Coordinates of C-alpha atoms in Angstrom, one line a residue:
Chain A
M1 CA 0.2 0.0 -0.1
T2 CA 1.6 3.2 -1.3
S3 CA 1.1 6.4 1.5
H4 CA -1.7 8.3 0.4
T5 CA 0.1 12.6 -0.7
Q6 CA 1.8 11.4 -3.8
F7 CA 5.0 14.1 -4.0
G8 CA 8.3 14.3 -5.7
L9 CA 8.6 16.7 -9.2
A10 CA 6.3 16.3 -12.0
N11 CA 8.1 15.6 -15.5
P12 CA 7.3 18.7 -17.3
F13 CA 8.3 16.3 -20.5
D14 CA 5.7 13.9 -19.5
T15 CA 2.9 12.8 -22.4
P16 CA -0.2 10.3 -22.1
E17 CA 2.3 7.2 -23.4
R18 CA 4.8 7.6 -21.2
K19 CA 2.5 7.8 -18.5
A20 CA 0.8 4.6 -19.0
F21 CA 3.9 2.5 -19.6
R22 CA 5.3 4.3 -16.9
E23 CA 1.8 2.6 -14.8
T24 CA 2.3 -0.4 -16.8
I25 CA 5.6 -1.2 -15.4
Q26 CA 4.9 -0.2 -12.0
N27 CA 1.9 -2.4 -12.0
F28 CA 4.0 -5.5 -13.7
V29 CA 6.8 -4.5 -11.0
A30 CA 4.3 -4.7 -8.5
T31 CA 2.7 -7.5 -9.0
E32 CA 5.0 -10.0 -11.0
I33 CA 8.6 -9.8 -9.7
R34 CA 8.5 -7.7 -5.9
P35 CA 6.8 -10.8 -4.1
Y36 CA 9.5 -12.8 -5.4
A37 CA 12.4 -10.9 -6.1
H38 CA 14.0 -11.8 -3.1
E39 CA 12.8 -15.5 -3.6
W40 CA 14.9 -15.3 -7.3
D41 CA 17.4 -13.4 -5.9
E42 CA 18.4 -16.0 -2.9
A43 CA 18.2 -18.7 -5.2
G44 CA 20.8 -16.9 -7.7
Q45 CA 18.1 -17.3 -10.8
V46 CA 14.7 -16.0 -12.4
P47 CA 12.9 -18.0 -14.5
W48 CA 13.0 -17.5 -17.9
E49 CA 9.2 -17.3 -18.3
L50 CA 9.7 -13.5 -17.0
H51 CA 12.2 -12.8 -19.4
E52 CA 9.7 -13.8 -22.2
K53 CA 6.3 -12.2 -19.7
L54 CA 8.7 -8.7 -20.0
G55 CA 9.5 -9.0 -23.7
A56 CA 6.0 -9.3 -24.7
L57 CA 5.3 -6.1 -23.4
G58 CA 8.2 -5.0 -25.8
V59 CA 10.6 -3.2 -23.1
F60 CA 13.3 -4.5 -24.7
G61 CA 12.7 -3.0 -28.3
F62 CA 13.7 0.8 -28.0
G63 CA 15.4 2.1 -31.0
I64 CA 15.6 -1.5 -33.0
D65 CA 13.3 -1.4 -36.2
E66 CA 10.0 -3.1 -36.2
K67 CA 11.5 -5.4 -38.7
Y68 CA 13.5 -7.4 -36.3
G69 CA 10.5 -7.0 -33.2
G70 CA 11.6 -3.3 -32.0
L71 CA 9.2 -1.0 -31.5
G72 CA 10.8 1.3 -33.9
F73 CA 11.0 4.4 -31.8
E74 CA 13.2 5.7 -29.2
D75 CA 12.5 7.3 -26.3
P76 CA 15.2 8.0 -23.9
F77 CA 12.0 8.6 -20.9
M78 CA 10.8 5.4 -21.3
R79 CA 14.1 3.8 -21.5
S80 CA 14.6 5.8 -17.9
D81 CA 11.5 5.0 -16.4
Y82 CA 11.6 1.3 -17.1
A83 CA 15.0 1.5 -15.5
V84 CA 14.2 3.5 -12.0
T85 CA 10.7 1.1 -11.8
M86 CA 12.9 -2.4 -12.3
A87 CA 15.4 -1.0 -9.8
M88 CA 12.7 -0.4 -7.4
C89 CA 11.8 -3.9 -7.9
G90 CA 13.7 -5.5 -4.4
A91 CA 17.1 -7.4 -6.3
G92 CA 19.1 -5.2 -8.6
G93 CA 20.3 -8.8 -9.9
V94 CA 17.0 -9.5 -11.1
A95 CA 17.0 -5.8 -13.8
A96 CA 20.4 -7.1 -14.7
A97 CA 19.9 -10.2 -15.4
L98 CA 16.6 -9.3 -17.9
G99 CA 18.5 -6.1 -18.8
A100 CA 22.1 -7.4 -20.0
R101 CA 20.3 -8.5 -23.4
S102 CA 20.4 -4.2 -24.1
I103 CA 23.8 -3.6 -24.5
S104 CA 24.4 -6.8 -27.6
T105 CA 21.2 -5.4 -29.2
D106 CA 21.7 -2.2 -30.5
P107 CA 25.6 -3.3 -31.5
I108 CA 23.7 -6.4 -33.7
Q109 CA 20.7 -3.8 -35.3
K110 CA 23.9 -1.1 -36.2
L111 CA 26.1 -3.7 -37.4
A112 CA 25.6 -7.5 -37.8
S113 CA 24.8 -9.0 -41.0
E114 CA 20.9 -8.6 -42.2
D115 CA 20.7 -12.6 -41.9
I116 CA 22.0 -12.0 -38.4
K117 CA 19.8 -9.5 -37.3
L118 CA 16.4 -11.0 -39.2
R119 CA 17.4 -14.2 -37.3
V120 CA 18.7 -13.4 -33.3
L121 CA 17.0 -10.0 -33.1
P122 CA 13.3 -11.0 -32.6
E123 CA 14.4 -13.9 -30.7
I124 CA 16.4 -12.0 -28.0
L125 CA 13.8 -9.1 -28.4
S126 CA 10.9 -11.2 -28.2
G127 CA 12.2 -12.3 -24.5
R128 CA 12.8 -16.4 -25.8
K129 CA 16.5 -16.0 -26.0
G130 CA 19.3 -13.7 -23.9
G131 CA 22.0 -11.7 -25.2
S132 CA 25.1 -10.4 -24.4
L133 CA 28.6 -7.5 -24.8
G134 CA 31.7 -8.9 -23.8
I135 CA 34.6 -6.8 -23.9
T136 CA 35.9 -6.5 -20.6
E137 CA 39.0 -9.4 -19.7
P138 CA 40.0 -10.8 -16.8
G139 CA 43.7 -9.0 -17.4
G140 CA 41.8 -5.3 -17.6
G141 CA 38.4 -3.8 -17.9
S142 CA 38.0 -0.5 -18.4
D143 CA 41.1 -0.3 -20.4
V144 CA 39.7 -1.7 -23.7
A145 CA 42.3 -0.6 -26.1
A146 CA 45.2 -2.9 -24.4
L147 CA 42.3 -5.9 -24.9
T148 CA 44.3 -9.1 -25.9
T149 CA 41.8 -11.8 -27.3
T150 CA 42.5 -12.1 -30.9
A151 CA 40.9 -13.0 -34.3
R152 CA 42.3 -13.8 -36.9
Q153 CA 41.4 -14.6 -40.4
E154 CA 41.3 -18.2 -42.0
G155 CA 39.6 -19.2 -45.2
E156 CA 36.0 -18.6 -44.7
E157 CA 36.2 -18.6 -40.9
W158 CA 37.0 -16.0 -38.4
V159 CA 39.0 -17.5 -35.0
L160 CA 39.0 -16.2 -31.7
N161 CA 41.3 -17.0 -29.0
G162 CA 41.3 -15.3 -25.6
S163 CA 38.5 -14.5 -22.9
K164 CA 36.0 -12.3 -21.2
T165 CA 34.8 -11.9 -18.3
F166 CA 31.9 -10.4 -16.0
I167 CA 29.4 -10.5 -19.0
T168 CA 26.2 -10.9 -17.5
G169 CA 23.7 -13.1 -18.4
G170 CA 26.9 -14.7 -20.1
M171 CA 25.9 -18.1 -18.3
E172 CA 23.0 -17.9 -20.2
S173 CA 22.9 -15.9 -23.6
D174 CA 23.0 -17.8 -27.1
Y175 CA 23.9 -15.0 -29.0
F176 CA 26.7 -12.6 -27.9
V177 CA 28.6 -9.6 -29.6
I178 CA 32.5 -9.9 -28.9
A179 CA 35.2 -7.8 -29.3
A180 CA 38.8 -9.3 -30.3
R181 CA 42.1 -7.6 -32.3
T182 CA 42.5 -8.0 -35.4
G183 CA 44.5 -4.8 -36.4
G184 CA 47.7 -3.8 -34.3
P185 CA 47.5 -2.1 -30.8
G186 CA 44.8 0.8 -29.4
L187 CA 41.1 1.2 -29.8
T188 CA 41.8 1.4 -33.7
G189 CA 41.9 -2.7 -34.5
I190 CA 39.8 -3.9 -32.0
S191 CA 36.7 -5.8 -34.2
L192 CA 33.7 -6.9 -33.3
F193 CA 32.1 -10.2 -34.3
F194 CA 28.9 -12.4 -33.8
V195 CA 29.2 -15.3 -31.9
E196 CA 26.7 -18.2 -31.0
A197 CA 27.0 -20.1 -27.5
D198 CA 27.5 -23.6 -30.1
A199 CA 30.2 -21.8 -31.7
P200 CA 33.1 -24.5 -31.7
G201 CA 36.0 -23.6 -29.7
F202 CA 33.6 -21.7 -27.5
T203 CA 32.9 -22.5 -23.3
R204 CA 32.5 -20.7 -20.0
T205 CA 32.3 -20.7 -16.4
P206 CA 30.1 -18.6 -13.3
L207 CA 31.8 -16.4 -11.4
A208 CA 32.0 -17.1 -8.0
K209 CA 29.6 -15.9 -5.4
K210 CA 29.2 -12.3 -5.9
M211 CA 28.1 -9.2 -3.3
G212 CA 24.8 -8.9 -4.8
W213 CA 23.1 -9.2 -8.1
W214 CA 22.9 -13.0 -6.9
A215 CA 19.9 -13.4 -9.8
S216 CA 21.8 -13.1 -12.4
N217 CA 25.1 -14.8 -13.8
Q218 CA 28.2 -13.3 -14.9
A219 CA 30.4 -15.4 -17.0
T220 CA 34.3 -15.9 -18.3
L221 CA 34.2 -16.6 -21.8
Y222 CA 36.8 -19.1 -23.4
F223 CA 37.4 -18.8 -27.0
D224 CA 40.1 -21.3 -27.6
E225 CA 40.2 -21.5 -31.5
C226 CA 36.8 -20.3 -31.3
R227 CA 35.5 -20.6 -35.2
V228 CA 32.7 -18.7 -36.4
P229 CA 31.8 -17.7 -39.9
A230 CA 33.4 -14.9 -41.9
G231 CA 30.1 -13.0 -42.2
N232 CA 30.1 -12.6 -38.4
L233 CA 32.5 -10.3 -38.3
M234 CA 30.3 -6.9 -37.4
G235 CA 31.2 -3.7 -39.1
Q236 CA 34.4 -2.4 -40.1
K237 CA 37.7 -4.3 -39.8
D238 CA 39.8 -3.1 -36.9
Y239 CA 36.7 0.0 -36.0
G240 CA 33.9 -2.0 -34.5
F241 CA 34.9 -1.3 -30.9
L242 CA 35.0 2.8 -32.1
Q243 CA 31.5 2.1 -34.0
I244 CA 29.9 0.8 -30.8
V245 CA 30.8 3.2 -28.5
N246 CA 28.1 5.6 -29.1
N247 CA 26.1 2.5 -27.6
F248 CA 27.5 3.0 -24.1
N249 CA 25.5 6.3 -23.2
Y250 CA 22.5 4.5 -23.6
E251 CA 24.0 1.9 -20.7
R252 CA 25.1 4.6 -18.5
L253 CA 21.8 6.7 -18.9
G254 CA 19.8 3.2 -18.1
L255 CA 23.1 3.5 -15.1
V256 CA 21.4 7.0 -13.8
G257 CA 18.0 5.2 -13.9
C258 CA 19.0 2.5 -11.9
A259 CA 20.9 4.4 -8.9
L260 CA 18.0 6.5 -8.2
G261 CA 15.4 4.0 -8.3
M262 CA 17.5 2.7 -5.9
M263 CA 17.5 6.1 -4.4
K264 CA 13.7 5.7 -4.1
V265 CA 13.6 2.8 -2.5
C266 CA 15.5 4.2 0.4
L267 CA 14.1 7.1 0.9
E268 CA 10.2 5.1 0.4
D269 CA 11.2 2.0 2.9
S270 CA 12.9 4.4 5.3
I271 CA 9.7 6.7 4.9
E272 CA 7.4 4.0 5.8
W273 CA 9.7 2.5 9.2
A274 CA 10.1 6.1 10.4
Q275 CA 6.8 6.3 10.8
E276 CA 5.7 3.2 12.3
R277 CA 8.8 2.6 14.4
H278 CA 8.7 4.1 18.0
T279 CA 11.7 5.5 20.0
F280 CA 11.7 7.5 23.0
G281 CA 8.1 8.2 23.3
K282 CA 7.6 9.3 19.5
P283 CA 7.6 8.0 16.2
L284 CA 11.1 8.0 14.7
I285 CA 10.5 10.1 11.8
K286 CA 9.7 13.2 14.7
H287 CA 13.1 13.3 15.2
Q288 CA 15.0 16.1 13.8
V289 CA 18.2 13.6 13.0
I290 CA 16.2 11.1 11.3
R291 CA 13.9 14.4 9.4
H292 CA 17.4 15.6 8.5
K293 CA 18.4 11.9 7.0
I294 CA 15.1 11.7 4.4
A295 CA 15.4 15.1 3.8
D296 CA 18.9 14.9 2.9
M297 CA 17.7 11.6 0.6
S298 CA 14.6 13.3 -0.9
A299 CA 16.9 17.0 -2.2
K300 CA 19.5 14.1 -4.0
I301 CA 16.7 12.3 -5.9
D302 CA 15.0 15.9 -6.8
A303 CA 18.4 17.1 -7.8
V304 CA 19.4 13.2 -9.9
Q305 CA 15.6 12.8 -11.1
S306 CA 16.2 16.7 -12.4
N307 CA 19.5 16.2 -14.4
L308 CA 18.0 12.6 -15.8
W309 CA 14.8 14.0 -17.1
I310 CA 16.9 17.6 -19.2
M311 CA 19.4 14.8 -20.3
C312 CA 16.3 12.5 -21.7
A313 CA 14.9 15.9 -23.4
Q314 CA 17.9 16.8 -25.1
I315 CA 18.7 13.1 -26.3
D316 CA 15.0 13.4 -27.7
A317 CA 15.9 16.5 -29.4
G318 CA 18.7 14.6 -31.1
N319 CA 21.4 15.4 -28.6
M320 CA 23.7 12.9 -27.0
P321 CA 25.3 15.4 -23.4
V322 CA 27.9 12.5 -23.6
A323 CA 29.5 14.4 -20.9
E324 CA 27.0 15.1 -18.8
I325 CA 25.2 11.3 -19.1
C326 CA 29.2 10.5 -17.8
K327 CA 28.6 13.4 -14.9
A328 CA 25.4 12.4 -14.2
K329 CA 26.3 8.8 -13.8
F330 CA 29.2 9.3 -10.8
A331 CA 26.5 12.3 -9.8
A332 CA 24.1 9.6 -9.1
T333 CA 25.7 6.7 -7.8
K334 CA 27.8 9.0 -4.9
A335 CA 23.8 10.0 -4.1
L336 CA 23.3 6.4 -4.4
E337 CA 25.8 5.6 -1.4
F338 CA 24.7 8.2 0.4
C339 CA 21.1 7.7 1.1
A340 CA 21.8 3.3 0.9
S341 CA 23.6 4.5 4.3
E342 CA 21.6 6.9 5.5
A343 CA 18.8 4.7 4.9
M344 CA 20.5 1.9 6.7
Q345 CA 21.2 3.7 9.6
I346 CA 17.5 5.1 9.8
L347 CA 16.2 1.6 9.7
G348 CA 18.8 0.0 12.1
G349 CA 19.1 -3.6 12.7
A350 CA 15.6 -4.3 10.7
G351 CA 17.6 -3.1 7.3
Y352 CA 20.7 -5.4 8.3
L353 CA 18.3 -8.5 8.0
R354 CA 18.0 -10.0 4.5
G355 CA 14.8 -10.4 2.9
N356 CA 14.3 -6.4 2.7
R357 CA 15.3 -4.0 0.2
I358 CA 17.5 -1.3 2.3
E359 CA 20.2 -4.2 3.0
N360 CA 19.8 -5.2 -1.2
V361 CA 20.2 -2.0 -2.8
Y362 CA 23.7 -1.3 0.2
R363 CA 24.7 -4.2 -1.0
E364 CA 24.3 -3.2 -4.7
V365 CA 25.6 0.3 -4.6
K366 CA 29.2 -0.5 -5.7
V367 CA 27.8 -2.9 -9.2
I368 CA 26.6 0.5 -9.9
A369 CA 29.4 2.1 -9.4
I370 CA 31.7 0.7 -11.1
G371 CA 29.9 -1.7 -14.0
G372 CA 29.0 0.1 -17.3
G373 CA 32.2 3.2 -16.7
S374 CA 33.3 3.0 -13.2
E375 CA 33.4 6.7 -11.2
E376 CA 37.1 7.5 -11.9
I377 CA 36.8 6.4 -15.6
M378 CA 33.4 8.5 -16.2
K379 CA 35.4 11.5 -14.5
D380 CA 38.6 10.9 -16.9
L381 CA 35.9 10.3 -19.7
A382 CA 33.4 13.9 -18.9
M383 CA 36.5 15.9 -18.6
R384 CA 38.1 14.4 -21.9
Q385 CA 34.5 15.1 -23.4
M386 CA 34.9 19.0 -22.0
G387 CA 38.1 18.9 -23.8
L388 CA 40.5 19.3 -21.5
Chain B
M1 CA -21.3 -9.0 -31.9
K2 CA -20.6 -5.8 -30.0
V3 CA -19.4 -5.8 -27.0
L4 CA -20.1 -2.1 -24.7
V5 CA -17.7 -2.0 -22.3
P6 CA -18.7 1.7 -19.0
V7 CA -14.8 2.0 -17.1
K8 CA -14.9 4.2 -14.3
R9 CA -11.7 6.1 -12.9
V10 CA -11.0 5.5 -9.3
L11 CA -8.2 6.2 -6.8
D12 CA -5.6 3.5 -7.4
Y13 CA -6.6 0.0 -5.6
N14 CA -2.9 0.7 -4.0
V15 CA -3.6 3.5 -2.3
K16 CA -5.0 4.5 1.1
A17 CA -8.0 6.4 1.1
R18 CA -8.0 9.5 2.9
V19 CA -11.2 11.5 4.3
K20 CA -11.5 14.7 3.8
P21 CA -10.9 16.8 6.4
D22 CA -14.7 18.2 6.1
Q23 CA -15.8 14.7 5.7
S24 CA -17.4 15.4 2.9
G25 CA -15.7 12.7 0.7
V26 CA -12.3 11.2 -0.1
D27 CA -9.7 13.3 -0.4
L28 CA -8.9 12.1 -4.1
S29 CA -6.8 15.7 -5.1
N30 CA -2.7 14.8 -6.7
V31 CA -3.6 10.8 -5.6
K32 CA -2.9 8.2 -8.4
M33 CA -6.4 7.2 -10.0
S34 CA -6.0 4.8 -12.4
M35 CA -9.1 1.9 -13.3
N36 CA -11.3 0.3 -11.1
P37 CA -10.0 -3.1 -10.9
F38 CA -12.8 -5.5 -11.9
D39 CA -13.7 -2.9 -14.8
E40 CA -9.8 -3.9 -16.5
I41 CA -11.2 -7.8 -16.1
A42 CA -14.5 -6.7 -17.6
V43 CA -12.2 -4.7 -20.8
E44 CA -10.2 -8.1 -20.7
E45 CA -12.8 -10.4 -21.1
A46 CA -14.4 -8.1 -23.9
V47 CA -11.0 -8.3 -26.0
R48 CA -10.8 -12.2 -25.7
L49 CA -14.6 -12.3 -27.2
Q50 CA -12.8 -10.2 -29.5
E51 CA -9.5 -12.3 -30.6
A52 CA -12.2 -15.7 -30.3
G53 CA -13.9 -13.9 -32.9
T54 CA -16.5 -13.6 -31.5
A55 CA -17.2 -10.3 -31.1
T56 CA -17.0 -7.3 -34.1
E57 CA -16.5 -4.5 -32.3
T58 CA -15.6 -3.4 -28.9
I59 CA -16.5 0.2 -27.6
V60 CA -15.1 1.7 -23.7
V61 CA -16.9 4.1 -22.7
S62 CA -16.3 6.0 -20.0
I63 CA -18.5 9.0 -17.9
G64 CA -16.8 11.5 -16.2
P65 CA -14.3 14.6 -15.7
A66 CA -11.8 15.1 -19.0
K67 CA -9.3 13.0 -16.3
A68 CA -11.4 9.7 -17.5
Q69 CA -10.0 10.4 -21.5
E70 CA -6.7 8.3 -20.3
T71 CA -8.9 5.5 -18.8
I72 CA -10.5 4.9 -21.5
R73 CA -7.2 4.9 -23.0
T74 CA -5.9 2.2 -21.1
G75 CA -8.8 0.0 -22.5
L76 CA -8.1 1.2 -25.6
A77 CA -4.4 -0.5 -25.0
M78 CA -5.7 -3.5 -23.7
G79 CA -7.6 -3.7 -27.2
M80 CA -10.4 -2.3 -27.3
D81 CA -11.4 -0.8 -30.5
R82 CA -13.0 3.0 -29.6
G83 CA -14.0 4.6 -27.2
V84 CA -16.7 6.9 -26.0
H85 CA -16.0 9.6 -23.6
V86 CA -19.3 11.2 -21.9
Q87 CA -17.8 14.5 -20.1
T88 CA -19.3 15.6 -16.9
D89 CA -17.6 17.2 -13.8
E90 CA -20.2 16.1 -11.6
D91 CA -20.0 13.2 -9.3
L92 CA -22.5 11.2 -10.9
E93 CA -25.2 8.5 -9.0
P94 CA -25.5 5.2 -10.2
L95 CA -29.1 5.9 -11.4
A96 CA -27.7 8.6 -13.3
I97 CA -24.5 6.5 -14.6
A98 CA -27.0 3.4 -16.3
K99 CA -29.1 6.2 -18.2
I100 CA -26.5 7.7 -19.7
L101 CA -25.0 3.9 -20.4
K102 CA -28.5 3.3 -21.6
A103 CA -28.4 5.7 -24.0
V104 CA -24.6 5.0 -25.4
A105 CA -26.4 0.6 -25.3
E106 CA -29.2 1.8 -27.6
A107 CA -26.6 4.4 -29.8
E108 CA -24.3 1.7 -30.8
G109 CA -26.2 -0.8 -30.7
A110 CA -24.3 -3.4 -28.5
D111 CA -25.6 -6.8 -27.8
L112 CA -23.5 -7.6 -24.9
I113 CA -22.2 -5.1 -22.1
V114 CA -19.7 -6.4 -20.2
M115 CA -19.1 -4.3 -16.8
G116 CA -17.6 -4.7 -13.2
K117 CA -19.4 -5.9 -10.8
Q118 CA -19.0 -3.0 -8.7
A119 CA -16.4 0.3 -8.5
I120 CA -14.2 0.1 -5.2
D121 CA -14.9 3.7 -4.5
N122 CA -18.1 3.4 -3.3
D123 CA -19.0 -0.1 -3.8
Y124 CA -22.4 1.1 -4.6
G125 CA -22.5 -2.5 -6.9
A126 CA -25.8 -0.7 -7.8
T127 CA -25.1 0.6 -12.4
G128 CA -25.1 -3.4 -13.5
G129 CA -28.7 -4.3 -11.8
M130 CA -30.0 -0.8 -12.9
L131 CA -28.6 -0.6 -16.8
A132 CA -29.8 -4.3 -16.8
A133 CA -33.2 -3.1 -15.8
L134 CA -33.6 0.0 -17.9
L135 CA -32.9 -1.7 -21.1
G136 CA -34.9 -4.5 -20.1
W137 CA -31.9 -7.3 -20.8
P138 CA -31.2 -10.6 -18.7
I139 CA -28.0 -10.1 -16.4
G140 CA -25.2 -12.3 -15.3
S141 CA -24.1 -10.9 -11.9
A142 CA -21.1 -11.8 -10.6
A143 CA -19.2 -14.1 -14.0
N144 CA -17.1 -16.3 -13.3
S145 CA -17.3 -17.2 -16.6
I146 CA -19.5 -16.8 -19.8
A147 CA -19.5 -18.6 -22.4
L148 CA -21.5 -18.3 -26.4
D149 CA -24.0 -21.1 -26.4
G150 CA -26.6 -20.4 -29.6
G151 CA -28.5 -17.5 -29.7
A152 CA -27.5 -17.7 -25.4
L153 CA -24.8 -16.5 -23.1
S154 CA -23.8 -19.3 -19.9
V155 CA -22.9 -17.2 -17.5
V156 CA -21.2 -19.2 -14.7
K157 CA -22.0 -16.6 -11.1
E158 CA -20.4 -17.0 -8.1
V159 CA -23.3 -17.1 -5.3
D160 CA -22.9 -17.9 -1.5
G161 CA -22.0 -21.6 -1.3
G162 CA -20.9 -21.8 -5.0
L163 CA -20.9 -21.7 -8.3
Q164 CA -24.9 -20.9 -10.7
T165 CA -25.0 -21.1 -14.1
V166 CA -27.8 -19.1 -16.0
K167 CA -28.7 -18.9 -19.3
L168 CA -29.1 -15.4 -21.0
Q169 CA -31.2 -14.3 -24.0
M170 CA -28.9 -11.8 -25.8
P171 CA -28.5 -8.8 -25.7
A172 CA -27.1 -9.6 -22.5
L173 CA -25.4 -7.7 -19.4
V174 CA -22.7 -9.6 -17.4
T175 CA -21.0 -8.4 -14.6
A176 CA -17.4 -9.3 -13.9
D177 CA -16.1 -11.5 -10.7
L178 CA -12.7 -11.1 -9.9
R179 CA -12.2 -15.0 -11.1
L180 CA -13.2 -14.2 -14.5
N181 CA -9.9 -13.5 -16.1
E182 CA -6.7 -12.3 -15.0
P183 CA -6.6 -9.1 -17.3
R184 CA -3.2 -8.4 -19.7
Y185 CA -0.4 -5.9 -19.2
A186 CA -1.4 -3.3 -22.3
S187 CA 2.2 -3.8 -24.4
L188 CA 4.4 -0.6 -25.3
P189 CA 3.7 -1.0 -28.8
N190 CA -0.2 -1.8 -28.0
I191 CA -0.4 1.5 -25.8
M192 CA 1.1 3.7 -28.2
K193 CA -1.4 2.0 -30.7
A194 CA -3.9 3.4 -28.6
K195 CA -2.8 6.7 -29.3
R196 CA -4.7 6.6 -32.5
K197 CA -7.5 5.3 -31.8
P198 CA -11.0 6.9 -31.8
I199 CA -12.7 8.5 -29.0
D200 CA -16.2 10.0 -29.4
A201 CA -16.3 13.0 -27.0
K202 CA -19.8 13.7 -25.7
T203 CA -22.2 14.7 -22.5
P204 CA -24.8 13.6 -20.4
A205 CA -27.1 16.4 -22.3
D206 CA -26.4 14.6 -25.4
F207 CA -28.3 11.7 -24.1
G208 CA -31.3 14.8 -22.3
V209 CA -30.5 12.8 -19.2
D210 CA -30.9 14.2 -16.0
T211 CA -28.3 13.7 -13.8
T212 CA -29.9 15.8 -10.6
P213 CA -28.4 14.0 -7.8
R214 CA -31.3 12.0 -5.5
L215 CA -28.1 11.3 -2.3
K216 CA -26.9 13.0 -0.2
T217 CA -24.1 11.9 1.7
L218 CA -23.9 13.4 5.1
K219 CA -20.8 12.5 6.4
V220 CA -17.6 10.3 5.5
T221 CA -15.7 9.0 8.7
E222 CA -12.2 6.8 8.5
P223 CA -12.6 3.3 9.7
A224 CA -12.7 2.8 13.7
A225 CA -9.1 1.8 14.4
R226 CA -8.2 -1.3 15.5
E227 CA -6.6 -1.7 18.8
A228 CA -3.6 -3.7 18.8
G229 CA -3.8 -7.3 20.1
I230 CA -2.6 -9.3 23.1
K231 CA -0.6 -12.9 23.6
V232 CA -2.2 -15.0 26.0
E233 CA -0.3 -17.8 27.9
D234 CA -1.6 -20.7 26.7
A235 CA -4.8 -22.9 25.0
A236 CA -6.8 -23.4 27.9
A237 CA -6.2 -19.4 28.3
L238 CA -7.4 -18.5 24.7
V239 CA -10.1 -21.0 24.9
D240 CA -11.2 -19.1 28.4
K241 CA -10.7 -15.7 26.4
L242 CA -13.2 -16.8 23.9
K243 CA -15.6 -18.3 25.9
N244 CA -16.0 -15.3 28.9
E245 CA -15.2 -12.5 26.7
A246 CA -15.6 -12.6 23.3
G247 CA -18.4 -15.0 23.5
V248 CA -17.7 -16.8 20.3
I249 CA -17.6 -20.3 21.7

């Protein structure tokens, strides 16, 4: 049961369709995910049926043509509302397990052959199959220019050697977009390949136990003389990675939404607890020290939210604010870190018990602060984007 | 077969209702509103009839303020063909609603009306029965399942102590109970398509219906707060309390 008064800013760019979509996703999460999220998190897996249920709603199809099973339109506001709402479901790993495919579908649409697109995109977008993007390697993550997986051409095939790690969804995905070196050192020289899970020479193992995101799987992928058809080279040889760098903007925007959703969880659950729990003869929420914490959290949420809407409006107008998205990501994760800590203080011992949302959020702050571009890399990239 | 589904915009079922300070009603300012859950079930049933090829056209109608259009769009996004919005800012009573709906049903030539058995805001549960009476149509209330059987409609109703099956001659009216079906979520492509589906704009005056209120709300109050329970030592103490204090055994 939500409280009577809805406070918070209203999106000046809202439309009836955005509102209808947002409310549909809110209802879906409240009914189909929230009651089971903790159980799935403990089990380390979400039922595959959930991928298909969400796929049927169209949530994986932003920016993808209708002929490939996509929506045929882009809407950064709807993408953000989806990210925010999913992040409030009680276990971040659920959203990660479902959303992993999204960073593979844009590169496939942009660079894969027509045959591959027509065959695999409808399967991934409908939720029947999973897709993952493989960039990070055991020897280095953020320093993409130094990646060492190689691909060499042999007749009508490409032969891949090397490994990838921290690949979200990697244990269940059927389709992969893999970055491998085909040329000299540096970012130029990296190509992308479409690799199917049954390719000869491809194997995978799950990562060991993690701090959070339990409901999702992360894999290490091994390529040992792994052979794929020549037509699986995606885009231009040596330039594949450079051709998809823009796609990371949407991933980062999604992570800002995710951080915002987690902050909203902190606020919601803190208020609910502080209204119910009595200490020293009055409800917690009547103690000034608690009131200040809640006011601080609420103000940070307003700031992240406003920033997100303005960025969405700018993207909607056709102008990707690359530096601002980088800044927004680390600003949001810092604000999230604050909220998670304060919410845990407010809930006290109750917050420390497994199975409540605050405990989950607290454990998952760092995956958002590191994944999809760490705070440090985001700051550096922002500075470079600002020409400094 | 044309199917008409009346829907009502109500306080969202998940929102805790709060009484206005002057006790004149429930405070609806700045709260989430959505389609009455029983009406969602009625919409789902109509869409299923259409998908099964039984219904040729499905029309969703709502009577209420400008915002009721949103509720109609929800029905359109779930799959209804088109909408009718009878706009009024008055809080109409069931009889006035039933009279307007009768006029809409006649104007549209509806063969079947499916609607929620009650709205979760005031819980009258009156409109369906009144509408069937005004139209002179048979009613299958609190439907658990419906099936077309030649020119008749077989309705399994939820009654005290079990299920009752009735056979109605068409045209007919059915009110939906919770277990009739499980409403779908509107997909995003269908939300976008709903934007282009037509909604006819009407007013109660278009149907010549007198909407003068006949009821007067004297006072609306919060339910009494529940008192905290107690823990008893053992089963014997429990039996003693139930027997001598509660008087239930």
